[in-house]
Amino acid sequence: MFQLVVGELDLVLGRLDESRTFEDVLMEIWTVKDLARRRDELARFGDQLLEARTKYESTKSYEEALFGAELSAEARA
């Protein structure tokens, strides 16, 4: 996840089905007192992040196939 550029990371986080910010979700999980439950919540949130990244990469691949390199980050720089 940390290999993504900042703009891409923002796009991935924007795909989360959360009405709360990334920081709020992490803080809520971090303050769970029961360690086993905290681990479960972190694992669940990690799965949500991976799913959001997969959706983003799928959309990115589709757009690149549809529009070519015109929309790539390198072309815009």
Tab-separated table of C-alpha atoms in Angstrom:
chain	number	residue	atom	x	y	z
A	1	MET	CA	0.000	0.000	0.000
A	2	PHE	CA	2.808	2.396	0.842
A	3	GLN	CA	4.309	1.896	-2.616
A	4	LEU	CA	1.444	3.837	-4.131
A	5	VAL	CA	1.974	7.485	-4.884
A	6	VAL	CA	0.054	9.901	-2.688
A	7	GLY	CA	-2.600	10.602	-5.322
A	8	GLU	CA	-3.240	6.916	-5.877
A	9	LEU	CA	-3.419	6.268	-2.152
A	10	ASP	CA	-6.075	8.956	-1.871
A	11	LEU	CA	-8.044	7.305	-4.681
A	12	VAL	CA	-7.851	3.926	-2.937
A	13	LEU	CA	-8.952	5.378	0.397
A	14	GLY	CA	-11.797	7.128	-1.384
A	15	ARG	CA	-13.127	3.719	-2.399
A	16	LEU	CA	-13.668	2.630	1.181
A	17	ASP	CA	-17.302	2.322	2.117
A	18	GLU	CA	-16.786	4.435	5.213
A	19	SER	CA	-18.423	7.670	6.208
A	20	ARG	CA	-15.496	8.247	8.567
A	21	THR	CA	-11.948	9.255	7.729
A	22	PHE	CA	-9.089	6.772	7.566
A	23	GLU	CA	-7.650	8.275	10.753
A	24	ASP	CA	-10.960	8.007	12.614
A	25	VAL	CA	-11.317	4.342	11.689
A	26	LEU	CA	-7.778	3.573	12.847
A	27	MET	CA	-8.246	5.496	16.095
A	28	GLU	CA	-11.481	3.657	16.809
A	29	ILE	CA	-9.776	0.309	16.223
A	30	TRP	CA	-6.691	1.286	18.224
A	31	THR	CA	-8.767	2.193	21.284
A	32	VAL	CA	-10.480	-1.206	21.464
A	33	LYS	CA	-9.390	-2.598	24.823
A	34	ASP	CA	-9.763	-6.301	24.031
A	35	LEU	CA	-6.596	-7.301	22.159
A	36	ALA	CA	-8.216	-10.179	20.252
A	37	ARG	CA	-11.058	-7.946	19.090
A	38	ARG	CA	-8.573	-5.214	18.112
A	39	ARG	CA	-6.656	-7.732	15.991
A	40	ASP	CA	-9.890	-8.853	14.342
A	41	GLU	CA	-10.907	-5.257	13.617
A	42	LEU	CA	-7.464	-4.454	12.170
A	43	ALA	CA	-7.598	-7.572	10.000
A	44	ARG	CA	-11.082	-6.649	8.778
A	45	PHE	CA	-9.961	-3.090	7.998
A	46	GLY	CA	-6.906	-4.464	6.195
A	47	ASP	CA	-9.188	-6.648	4.078
A	48	GLN	CA	-11.313	-3.593	3.246
A	49	LEU	CA	-8.184	-1.693	2.171
A	50	LEU	CA	-7.060	-4.570	-0.043
A	51	GLU	CA	-10.511	-4.779	-1.627
A	52	ALA	CA	-10.502	-1.017	-2.253
A	53	ARG	CA	-7.042	-1.257	-3.814
A	54	THR	CA	-8.160	-4.128	-6.046
A	55	LYS	CA	-11.168	-2.104	-7.216
A	56	TYR	CA	-8.937	0.911	-7.885
A	57	GLU	CA	-6.417	-1.164	-9.861
A	58	SER	CA	-9.229	-2.741	-11.871
A	59	THR	CA	-10.630	0.683	-12.740
A	60	LYS	CA	-7.153	1.980	-13.561
A	61	SER	CA	-6.484	-0.956	-15.908
A	62	TYR	CA	-9.844	-0.465	-17.601
A	63	GLU	CA	-9.210	3.254	-18.117
A	64	GLU	CA	-5.713	2.614	-19.468
A	65	ALA	CA	-7.098	0.050	-21.908
A	66	LEU	CA	-9.891	2.396	-22.924
A	67	PHE	CA	-7.950	5.643	-23.181
A	68	GLY	CA	-4.348	4.476	-23.491
A	69	ALA	CA	-1.493	6.337	-21.866
A	70	GLU	CA	-3.280	9.695	-22.172
A	71	LEU	CA	-4.619	9.375	-18.621
A	72	SER	CA	-1.521	7.938	-16.969
A	73	ALA	CA	0.159	9.893	-14.191
A	74	GLU	CA	3.351	10.112	-16.230
A	75	ALA	CA	1.534	11.684	-19.175
A	76	ARG	CA	0.017	14.352	-16.941
A	77	ALA	CA	3.329	15.304	-15.316
